[in-house]
mmCIF file of C-alpha atoms in Angstrom:
data_model
loop_
_atom_site.group_PDB
_atom_site.id
_atom_site.type_symbol
_atom_site.label_atom_id
_atom_site.label_comp_id
_atom_site.label_asym_id
_atom_site.label_seq_id
_atom_site.Cartn_x
_atom_site.Cartn_y
_atom_site.Cartn_z
ATOM 1 C CA MET A 16 -154.070 -57.873 126.777
ATOM 2 C CA ILE A 17 -152.463 -61.340 125.587
ATOM 3 C CA ALA A 18 -148.687 -60.726 126.589
ATOM 4 C CA ALA A 19 -145.682 -60.686 124.530
ATOM 5 C CA PRO A 20 -144.796 -64.521 124.005
ATOM 6 C CA ASP A 21 -141.593 -65.965 125.898
ATOM 7 C CA ARG A 22 -138.484 -65.601 123.445
ATOM 8 C CA THR A 23 -135.448 -66.226 126.477
ATOM 9 C CA PRO A 24 -134.057 -69.828 125.143
ATOM 10 C CA LEU A 25 -134.674 -73.335 125.750
ATOM 11 C CA THR A 26 -132.102 -75.667 127.423
ATOM 12 C CA ARG A 27 -131.473 -79.197 127.044
ATOM 13 C CA ASP A 28 -131.098 -80.170 130.089
ATOM 14 C CA LEU A 29 -135.556 -79.177 130.028
ATOM 15 C CA PHE A 30 -135.452 -81.744 127.552
ATOM 16 C CA ASP A 31 -134.485 -84.333 130.613
ATOM 17 C CA ARG A 32 -136.908 -84.897 132.404
ATOM 18 C CA PRO A 33 -140.393 -86.989 132.020
ATOM 19 C CA VAL A 34 -142.936 -85.838 129.632
ATOM 20 C CA PRO A 35 -144.982 -85.074 132.067
ATOM 21 C CA ASP A 36 -143.015 -83.054 133.573
ATOM 22 C CA VAL A 37 -142.075 -80.950 130.903
ATOM 23 C CA THR A 38 -145.039 -80.119 129.150
ATOM 24 C CA PRO A 39 -146.702 -77.092 130.975
ATOM 25 C CA ASP A 40 -143.047 -76.046 130.265
ATOM 26 C CA LEU A 41 -143.976 -75.511 127.178
ATOM 27 C CA LEU A 42 -148.036 -74.058 127.080
ATOM 28 C CA GLY A 43 -147.381 -70.307 126.115
ATOM 29 C CA ARG A 44 -144.209 -70.357 124.259
ATOM 30 C CA VAL A 45 -143.559 -69.225 120.268
ATOM 31 C CA LEU A 46 -140.649 -72.979 119.402
ATOM 32 C CA VAL A 47 -138.455 -72.081 117.237
ATOM 33 C CA ARG A 48 -135.525 -73.824 114.837
ATOM 34 C CA ALA A 49 -132.590 -71.734 114.624
ATOM 35 C CA THR A 50 -130.713 -72.687 111.367
ATOM 36 C CA THR A 51 -128.127 -71.863 108.242
ATOM 37 C CA ASP A 52 -130.584 -70.055 106.329
ATOM 38 C CA GLY A 53 -132.637 -68.603 108.981
ATOM 39 C CA PRO A 54 -135.069 -69.715 112.484
ATOM 40 C CA ILE A 55 -138.376 -71.503 111.184
ATOM 41 C CA GLU A 56 -141.363 -70.856 113.775
ATOM 42 C CA PRO A 57 -145.111 -72.585 113.233
ATOM 43 C CA ARG A 58 -147.001 -69.431 111.425
ATOM 44 C CA ARG A 59 -150.682 -70.514 113.151
ATOM 45 C CA PRO A 60 -149.210 -72.519 116.190
ATOM 46 C CA GLY A 61 -151.626 -74.423 118.155
ATOM 47 C CA THR A 62 -153.604 -75.020 115.504
ATOM 48 C CA HIS A 63 -152.896 -78.481 115.010
ATOM 49 C CA GLY A 64 -154.262 -80.046 118.199
ATOM 50 C CA THR A 65 -157.902 -78.351 116.445
ATOM 51 C CA ALA A 66 -156.995 -80.143 113.024
ATOM 52 C CA ARG A 67 -159.420 -82.986 111.704
ATOM 53 C CA ARG A 68 -159.248 -85.515 109.406
ATOM 54 C CA PRO A 69 -161.232 -85.812 106.529
ATOM 55 C CA ALA A 70 -163.593 -88.813 107.270
#
């Protein structure tokens, strides 16, 4: 069974570290940006890493 993504809000101090230390804490997360028009989140998270550019 696949677990639901962790929706716990991240604190700003989480990002006040070197990238190699932050990266493991972001794996498996769905990043959502709260705006006045409502939340913005990716429709297909994880696909950007496999996208290929035309040759």
